[in-house]
Tab-separated table of C-alpha atoms and ligand atoms in Angstrom:
chain	number	residue	atom	x	y	z
F	1	MET	CA	-10.191	-15.435	-7.663
F	2	THR	CA	-10.615	-11.786	-6.858
F	3	THR	CA	-7.355	-10.692	-7.183
F	4	ALA	CA	-7.038	-12.187	-10.906
F	5	ARG	CA	-9.464	-9.198	-12.103
F	6	PHE	CA	-6.097	-7.272	-11.365
F	7	GLU	CA	-3.986	-9.047	-13.652
F	8	PRO	CA	-4.562	-7.211	-16.524
F	9	PHE	CA	-3.722	-3.899	-14.736
F	10	PHE	CA	-0.678	-5.414	-13.486
F	11	ALA	CA	0.539	-6.448	-17.021
F	12	ARG	CA	0.197	-2.727	-17.935
F	13	LEU	CA	1.855	-1.410	-14.856
F	14	ALA	CA	4.775	-3.721	-15.411
F	15	LYS	CA	5.437	-1.996	-18.900
F	16	THR	CA	5.530	1.541	-17.196
F	17	ARG	CA	8.444	3.485	-15.686
F	18	ALA	CA	6.873	2.175	-12.573
F	19	GLY	CA	7.191	-1.640	-13.422
F	20	ALA	CA	9.151	-2.635	-10.605
F	21	TRP	CA	6.414	-2.079	-8.319
F	22	ALA	CA	3.944	-4.585	-10.154
F	23	ALA	CA	5.145	-7.872	-8.672
F	24	PRO	CA	5.046	-6.373	-4.816
F	25	LEU	CA	1.944	-4.483	-5.197
F	26	ARG	CA	0.236	-8.043	-6.795
F	27	ARG	CA	1.693	-9.969	-3.593
F	28	LEU	CA	0.235	-7.259	-1.072
F	29	THR	CA	-3.102	-7.385	-2.820
F	30	HIS	CA	-3.161	-11.038	-2.907
F	31	GLU	CA	-2.612	-11.102	0.709
F	32	ARG	CA	-4.996	-8.345	1.693
F	33	LEU	CA	-8.025	-9.810	-0.091
F	34	HIS	CA	-7.698	-12.860	1.376
F	35	PRO	CA	-11.371	-13.425	3.021
F	36	ALA	CA	-9.752	-14.160	6.554
F	37	ARG	CA	-8.275	-10.609	6.600
F	38	HIS	CA	-11.525	-8.891	7.393
F	39	GLY	CA	-14.813	-10.160	8.935
F	40	ASP	CA	-17.045	-8.502	6.052
F	41	LEU	CA	-14.952	-9.510	3.461
F	42	PRO	CA	-16.649	-13.121	2.557
F	43	ALA	CA	-19.751	-10.952	2.419
F	44	TRP	CA	-18.815	-8.342	0.168
F	45	LEU	CA	-16.927	-11.215	-1.861
F	46	ALA	CA	-20.338	-12.902	-2.240
F	47	ALA	CA	-22.023	-9.628	-3.248
F	48	LEU	CA	-19.875	-9.249	-6.022
F	49	ALA	CA	-19.924	-12.448	-7.186
F	50	GLY	CA	-23.978	-12.185	-7.166
F	51	LEU	CA	-23.624	-9.250	-9.512
F	52	PRO	CA	-25.277	-9.929	-12.505
F	53	ALA	CA	-23.692	-10.509	-16.115
F	54	ILE	CA	-24.923	-7.156	-18.083
F	55	ALA	CA	-23.591	-7.116	-21.944
F	56	ALA	CA	-20.889	-4.320	-22.107
F	57	GLY	CA	-22.265	-0.772	-22.661
F	58	GLU	CA	-21.330	2.489	-23.595
F	59	VAL	CA	-18.810	4.316	-20.989
F	60	ARG	CA	-18.637	7.837	-19.931
F	61	LEU	CA	-15.498	8.659	-18.257
F	62	ASP	CA	-15.476	12.337	-18.707
F	63	ALA	CA	-19.150	12.853	-17.416
F	64	ALA	CA	-19.781	14.406	-13.947
F	65	CYS	CA	-21.652	10.621	-13.405
F	66	VAL	CA	-18.981	8.324	-14.116
F	67	SER	CA	-21.418	6.275	-16.384
F	68	VAL	CA	-22.122	2.903	-18.457
F	69	ALA	CA	-25.243	2.966	-20.377
F	70	PRO	CA	-26.793	-0.368	-21.468
F	71	GLN	CA	-26.787	-1.044	-25.171
F	72	ALA	CA	-30.359	-3.033	-24.945
F	73	THR	CA	-33.023	-3.815	-22.415
F	74	ILE	CA	-32.042	-4.759	-19.049
F	75	ASP	CA	-34.604	-6.964	-17.582
F	76	ALA	CA	-35.935	-6.196	-13.987
F	77	ALA	CA	-34.316	-9.131	-12.067
F	78	ALA	CA	-31.088	-8.236	-13.796
F	79	ARG	CA	-31.669	-4.412	-12.618
F	80	ALA	CA	-32.713	-5.626	-9.182
F	81	ALA	CA	-29.947	-7.841	-8.496
F	82	LEU	CA	-27.243	-5.088	-9.711
F	83	HIS	CA	-28.889	-2.517	-7.307
F	84	ALA	CA	-28.751	-5.333	-4.562
F	85	GLY	CA	-25.230	-6.064	-5.174
F	86	LEU	CA	-24.197	-2.505	-4.987
F	87	ALA	CA	-26.239	-1.735	-2.225
F	88	ALA	CA	-24.365	-4.459	-0.210
F	89	LEU	CA	-21.170	-2.475	-0.211
F	90	HIS	CA	-22.845	0.391	1.349
F	91	PRO	CA	-21.673	3.294	2.413
F	92	TRP	CA	-21.126	4.962	-0.920
F	93	ARG	CA	-18.500	7.878	0.081
F	94	LYS	CA	-17.372	8.846	-3.350
F	95	GLY	CA	-19.465	9.205	-6.817
F	96	PRO	CA	-21.713	9.743	-8.589
F	97	PHE	CA	-21.646	6.662	-10.644
F	98	CYS	CA	-24.537	5.493	-13.298
F	99	VAL	CA	-24.116	1.693	-13.556
F	100	HIS	CA	-26.646	0.525	-16.313
F	101	GLY	CA	-29.624	2.597	-15.029
F	102	VAL	CA	-28.704	2.560	-11.409
F	103	THR	CA	-27.706	6.088	-10.171
F	104	LEU	CA	-25.229	5.907	-7.439
F	105	ASP	CA	-25.771	9.124	-5.600
F	106	ALA	CA	-22.981	8.959	-3.126
F	107	GLU	CA	-22.327	10.925	0.045
F	108	TRP	CA	-19.802	13.460	-1.876
F	109	ARG	CA	-20.443	15.225	-4.785
F	110	SER	CA	-16.992	14.159	-6.103
F	111	ASP	CA	-17.730	15.627	-9.484
F	112	TRP	CA	-17.578	18.824	-7.774
F	113	LYS	CA	-14.098	18.593	-6.340
F	114	TRP	CA	-13.128	17.316	-10.056
F	115	SER	CA	-14.481	20.424	-11.446
F	116	ARG	CA	-12.154	22.596	-8.938
F	117	LEU	CA	-9.106	20.774	-10.063
F	118	ALA	CA	-9.701	19.811	-13.674
F	119	GLU	CA	-8.601	23.355	-15.111
F	120	ALA	CA	-5.871	24.117	-12.505
F	121	ILE	CA	-3.409	20.754	-12.757
F	122	ALA	CA	-1.157	20.197	-15.658
F	123	PRO	CA	-2.785	18.391	-18.670
F	124	LEU	CA	-3.134	14.583	-17.887
F	125	ASP	CA	-2.805	13.407	-21.694
F	126	GLY	CA	-0.537	10.526	-21.640
F	127	ARG	CA	0.486	10.534	-17.943
F	128	LEU	CA	1.151	8.158	-15.421
F	129	VAL	CA	-0.835	8.826	-12.394
F	130	LEU	CA	-0.883	7.661	-8.637
F	131	ASP	CA	-3.768	8.368	-6.589
F	132	VAL	CA	-2.910	7.894	-2.865
F	133	GLY	CA	-5.920	7.347	-0.826
F	134	CYS	CA	-8.168	7.095	-3.856
F	135	GLY	CA	-11.386	5.655	-2.525
F	136	ASN	CA	-13.459	3.713	-4.497
F	137	GLY	CA	-11.500	4.725	-7.534
F	138	TYR	CA	-13.862	8.147	-8.914
F	139	TYR	CA	-11.068	10.142	-9.414
F	140	GLY	CA	-8.940	7.580	-11.436
F	141	TYR	CA	-11.737	7.434	-13.870
F	142	ARG	CA	-12.084	10.834	-14.268
F	143	ALA	CA	-8.384	11.132	-14.749
F	144	LEU	CA	-8.730	8.539	-17.324
F	145	GLY	CA	-11.531	10.590	-19.134
F	146	ALA	CA	-9.030	13.622	-18.870
F	147	GLY	CA	-6.690	11.676	-20.926
F	148	ALA	CA	-4.170	9.724	-18.473
F	149	ALA	CA	-2.508	6.725	-19.715
F	150	LEU	CA	-2.544	4.731	-16.517
F	151	VAL	CA	-3.816	5.378	-12.970
F	152	LEU	CA	-2.696	3.548	-9.742
F	153	GLY	CA	-5.086	4.193	-7.195
F	154	ILE	CA	-4.519	2.880	-3.696
F	155	ASP	CA	-6.565	2.832	-0.494
F	156	PRO	CA	-6.092	0.494	2.530
F	157	THR	CA	-9.994	0.348	3.100
F	158	LEU	CA	-11.124	-2.957	1.933
F	159	ARG	CA	-14.894	-1.558	1.025
F	160	PHE	CA	-13.923	0.804	-1.209
F	161	VAL	CA	-11.379	-1.609	-3.245
F	162	LEU	CA	-14.737	-4.297	-3.322
F	163	GLN	CA	-16.709	-0.925	-4.509
F	164	PHE	CA	-14.272	-0.414	-7.202
F	165	LEU	CA	-14.192	-4.030	-8.296
F	166	ALA	CA	-17.946	-3.957	-8.488
F	167	VAL	CA	-18.339	-1.078	-10.754
F	168	ASN	CA	-15.441	-2.056	-12.921
F	169	ARG	CA	-17.273	-5.237	-13.731
F	170	TYR	CA	-19.381	-2.912	-15.667
F	171	PHE	CA	-16.740	-0.260	-16.762
F	172	GLY	CA	-14.284	-3.175	-17.890
F	173	GLU	CA	-11.247	-0.832	-17.597
F	174	ASP	CA	-7.846	-2.288	-17.191
F	175	ARG	CA	-5.862	1.007	-17.373
F	176	LEU	CA	-6.816	1.934	-13.452
F	177	ALA	CA	-6.834	-0.307	-10.393
F	178	VAL	CA	-7.645	0.567	-6.518
F	179	LEU	CA	-5.303	-1.956	-4.580
F	180	PRO	CA	-5.885	-2.231	-1.105
F	181	VAL	CA	-2.493	-0.748	-0.037
F	182	ALA	CA	-1.781	2.419	2.362
F	183	ASP	CA	0.982	5.009	1.666
F	184	ARG	CA	3.763	3.324	3.934
F	185	ASP	CA	3.113	-0.016	2.016
F	186	LEU	CA	4.369	1.336	-1.475
F	187	PRO	CA	7.408	-0.851	-2.278
F	188	ALA	CA	10.789	-0.080	-1.090
F	189	VAL	CA	11.878	-0.877	-4.648
F	190	ASP	CA	12.961	1.737	-6.741
F	191	ALA	CA	9.967	3.286	-8.916
F	192	ALA	CA	11.286	7.088	-7.936
F	193	GLY	CA	11.043	9.209	-10.840
F	194	ALA	CA	8.008	7.273	-12.012
F	195	PHE	CA	4.980	9.054	-11.962
F	196	ASP	CA	3.881	12.238	-13.841
F	197	SER	CA	1.250	13.154	-11.227
F	198	VAL	CA	0.620	11.889	-7.825
F	199	PHE	CA	-2.681	12.700	-6.185
F	200	SER	CA	-3.220	12.876	-2.329
F	201	MET	CA	-6.659	14.188	-1.872
F	202	GLY	CA	-8.185	14.120	1.775
F	203	VAL	CA	-5.439	11.875	3.251
F	204	LEU	CA	-2.647	14.361	4.773
F	205	TYR	CA	-4.847	15.472	7.928
F	206	HIS	CA	-5.351	11.672	8.459
F	207	ARG	CA	-1.644	11.061	8.724
F	208	ARG	CA	0.012	11.161	11.956
F	209	ASP	CA	3.437	11.985	10.288
F	210	ALA	CA	2.518	14.378	7.609
F	211	ALA	CA	6.068	14.892	6.654
F	212	ALA	CA	6.533	11.062	6.031
F	213	HIS	CA	3.180	11.611	3.966
F	214	LEU	CA	4.695	14.290	1.829
F	215	ALA	CA	8.020	12.405	1.520
F	216	ARG	CA	6.398	9.347	-0.154
F	217	LEU	CA	4.276	11.610	-2.640
F	218	LEU	CA	7.992	13.180	-3.556
F	219	GLN	CA	9.665	9.990	-3.823
F	220	ALA	CA	7.052	8.500	-6.273
F	221	LEU	CA	7.087	11.517	-8.427
F	222	ARG	CA	9.532	12.042	-11.288
F	223	HIS	CA	11.415	15.229	-11.719
F	224	GLY	CA	9.317	17.989	-12.714
F	225	GLY	CA	6.093	16.288	-11.974
F	226	GLN	CA	3.126	17.467	-10.384
F	227	LEU	CA	2.034	16.834	-6.883
F	228	VAL	CA	-2.054	17.453	-6.524
F	229	LEU	CA	-2.592	17.979	-2.644
F	230	GLU	CA	-5.791	18.452	-1.175
F	231	THR	CA	-6.761	18.743	2.435
F	232	LEU	CA	-8.190	20.493	5.164
F	233	VAL	CA	-6.970	24.112	6.113
F	234	LEU	CA	-7.778	27.085	8.228
F	235	ASP	CA	-9.618	29.531	6.015
F	236	ASP	CA	-10.712	31.308	9.422
F	237	PRO	CA	-7.537	31.767	11.390
F	238	ALA	CA	-8.250	33.245	14.921
F	239	PRO	CA	-7.941	37.112	14.683
F	240	ASP	CA	-4.580	36.865	16.649
F	241	SER	CA	-2.817	34.673	14.437
F	242	GLY	CA	-2.350	34.102	10.687
F	243	ALA	CA	-2.278	31.948	8.097
F	244	ASP	CA	0.670	30.061	9.380
F	245	ARG	CA	-1.529	28.684	12.201
F	246	VAL	CA	-1.799	25.144	12.852
F	247	LEU	CA	-5.037	23.583	14.583
F	248	TYR	CA	-4.285	20.100	16.587
F	249	PRO	CA	-7.857	19.459	17.324
F	250	PRO	CA	-7.300	17.886	21.233
F	251	GLY	CA	-10.364	15.216	20.304
F	252	ARG	CA	-12.728	15.067	17.376
F	253	TYR	CA	-12.874	17.395	14.647
F	254	ALA	CA	-16.100	17.377	12.600
F	255	ARG	CA	-17.033	14.222	14.622
F	256	MET	CA	-14.075	12.663	13.004
F	257	ARG	CA	-11.874	10.954	15.035
F	258	ASN	CA	-8.550	10.671	13.336
F	259	VAL	CA	-7.729	14.000	12.462
F	260	HIS	CA	-4.201	14.955	13.602
F	261	ALA	CA	-3.481	18.554	12.164
F	262	ILE	CA	-5.150	21.166	10.207
F	263	PRO	CA	-2.895	23.686	9.088
F	264	GLY	CA	-3.413	27.396	7.703
F	265	THR	CA	-2.123	27.579	4.133
F	266	THR	CA	0.801	29.495	5.115
F	267	ALA	CA	1.796	26.608	7.381
F	268	LEU	CA	0.744	23.989	4.697
F	269	ALA	CA	2.817	25.644	1.933
F	270	HIS	CA	5.783	25.309	4.421
F	271	TRP	CA	5.521	21.826	5.134
F	272	VAL	CA	5.301	21.048	1.415
F	273	ALA	CA	8.554	22.966	0.654
F	274	ALA	CA	10.172	21.408	3.673
F	275	ALA	CA	9.264	17.993	2.003
F	276	GLY	CA	11.301	19.071	-1.211
F	277	PHE	CA	8.823	20.393	-3.325
F	278	ARG	CA	9.009	23.671	-5.544
F	279	ARG	CA	6.542	26.013	-7.224
F	280	ILE	CA	3.955	25.391	-4.686
F	281	ASP	CA	0.534	27.040	-5.371
F	282	VAL	CA	-2.587	26.898	-3.541
F	283	VAL	CA	-5.096	27.307	-6.535
F	284	ASP	CA	-8.480	26.931	-4.348
F	285	ILE	CA	-10.057	26.814	-1.030
F	286	THR	CA	-13.292	25.901	-0.736
F	287	ARG	CA	-15.712	25.778	2.477
F	288	THR	CA	-17.702	22.550	2.305
F	289	THR	CA	-20.986	22.585	2.253
F	290	SER	CA	-24.156	20.482	2.952
F	291	ALA	CA	-24.982	20.371	-0.662
F	292	GLU	CA	-21.664	18.684	-1.548
F	293	GLN	CA	-21.117	16.289	1.433
F	294	ARG	CA	-24.398	14.723	2.569
F	295	SER	CA	-26.350	11.637	3.244
F	296	THR	CA	-28.361	9.696	0.522
F	297	ASP	CA	-30.049	6.623	0.041
F	298	TRP	CA	-26.123	5.118	-0.945
F	299	MET	CA	-24.686	6.634	2.454
F	300	ARG	CA	-27.417	6.479	4.771
F	301	PHE	CA	-25.040	7.270	8.226
F	302	GLU	CA	-24.941	11.089	9.408
F	303	SER	CA	-23.151	13.603	7.332
F	304	LEU	CA	-21.750	16.916	7.565
F	305	ASP	CA	-25.022	18.555	8.696
F	306	LYS	CA	-24.570	16.700	11.794
F	307	CYS	CA	-21.024	17.810	12.416
F	308	LEU	CA	-21.663	21.489	12.247
F	309	ALA	CA	-22.885	23.705	15.457
F	310	PRO	CA	-26.732	23.781	14.973
F	311	ASP	CA	-26.454	27.552	15.832
F	312	ASP	CA	-23.485	28.476	13.664
F	313	PRO	CA	-22.516	26.576	10.582
F	314	THR	CA	-19.274	28.133	10.406
F	315	ARG	CA	-18.217	25.935	13.371
F	316	THR	CA	-17.954	22.148	14.126
F	317	VAL	CA	-20.070	20.815	16.654
F	318	GLU	CA	-16.464	20.733	18.425
F	319	GLY	CA	-16.003	24.576	18.132
F	320	HIS	CA	-13.635	24.662	15.645
F	321	PRO	CA	-13.617	26.414	12.132
F	322	ALA	CA	-15.773	24.318	9.635
F	323	PRO	CA	-14.147	22.285	7.334
F	324	ALA	CA	-12.429	24.002	4.156
F	325	ARG	CA	-10.277	22.219	1.892
F	326	ALA	CA	-7.480	23.713	0.007
F	327	LEU	CA	-6.051	22.318	-3.210
F	328	LEU	CA	-2.249	23.012	-3.468
F	329	LEU	CA	-0.258	22.027	-6.487
F	330	ALA	CA	3.544	21.515	-6.476
F	331	GLU	CA	6.406	20.218	-8.507
F	332	ARG	CA	8.942	17.916	-7.455
F	333	PRO	CA	12.361	19.667	-8.769
X	1	SAM	C1	-11.184	11.395	3.146
X	1	SAM	S1	-10.923	9.935	2.079
X	1	SAM	C2	-10.538	10.947	0.585
X	1	SAM	C3	-10.705	9.956	-0.386
X	1	SAM	C4	-10.642	10.675	-2.063
X	1	SAM	N1	-8.895	10.808	-2.041
X	1	SAM	C5	-11.069	12.041	-2.346
X	1	SAM	O1	-10.653	13.107	-2.080
X	1	SAM	O2	-12.338	12.105	-1.941
X	1	SAM	C6	-9.474	9.530	2.531
X	1	SAM	C7	-9.320	8.087	2.126
X	1	SAM	O3	-7.867	7.923	2.436
X	1	SAM	C8	-7.705	6.361	2.817
X	1	SAM	N2	-6.644	6.599	3.655
X	1	SAM	C9	-6.127	6.493	5.196
X	1	SAM	N3	-5.037	6.433	5.542
X	1	SAM	C10	-4.354	6.013	4.582
X	1	SAM	C11	-3.074	6.028	4.104
X	1	SAM	N4	-2.340	5.600	5.027
X	1	SAM	N5	-2.575	5.673	2.884
X	1	SAM	C12	-3.629	5.713	1.812
X	1	SAM	N6	-4.522	6.026	1.726
X	1	SAM	C13	-5.355	6.048	3.574
X	1	SAM	C14	-9.088	6.140	3.343
X	1	SAM	O4	-9.413	4.527	3.609
X	1	SAM	C15	-9.858	6.887	2.564
X	1	SAM	O5	-10.612	6.375	1.424
């Protein structure tokens, strides 16, 4: 039973300040991973079940490539089964992972984003972390590698949950889970004040109601806890406007259908302040490049280079400013 794999994590969660969330999250996880919930789920579960047993190896969570290295030679059949099982969960958006000799080069060099934030955020030692929209859990592993005590990752995209279960079969990490849950599903039972750090990276612009998303992040944090917010911003405000401008793409943005708003950094800071945060600090703005986000063998669909104007890489194909991402830190009072 797939959900049984989360039991050691739930047992740990139950003993934390967020313990009241363990039972409702277990119930939601069980419902969402029912094979009838998604047409592809039976195939993904079969891929998971077909992954070969390999003896535990040496795990490195503090390296760019989150890795587990074999202790002994792995035979060719097991290596091929491992590769096939992971490939069945294509596309891999976040990584890299190095799993028993298979280098999973994902669409994003997620280690670059981690490098940008690692020195800027409050040290994670011993912290209880919530990662909202965590993808396959890459950053959760890095947070553990940086000393976090427990990381609850949530992401409603089932494929990413299955990717986590696949790699975690070999990392054997029960201080991290990626649960099939959206921000709006976070339990109503009171875990307010529970988390020391809350990450929301690459999610805000996908939320129609940005204020509601920020309110949930605030509520999950303990007083004095840190918000780590990463989102698309305008680092190229139009000449007749300032950093308080907000772009509401009328159609697609960089070919994405579900981008609702891209603020300038001043507007973004206002939103975060209005949600009740203080000590707001934009610590990094980085224009996304085709070196950081690109097609690979593990993500064979189109990537950033096809979303930018062929004659002007500072614009998207729709004529908007090209993607730039801000990293904003803030505190719950
Ligand atoms: C652009 S990805 C960012 C992934 C990762 N946090 C990162 O920074 O690389 C956005 C993620 O948010 C997830 N997502 C979308 N809607 C969400 C929601 N309402 N609550 C939580 N996660 C959501 C998507 O499934 C996707 O994995």
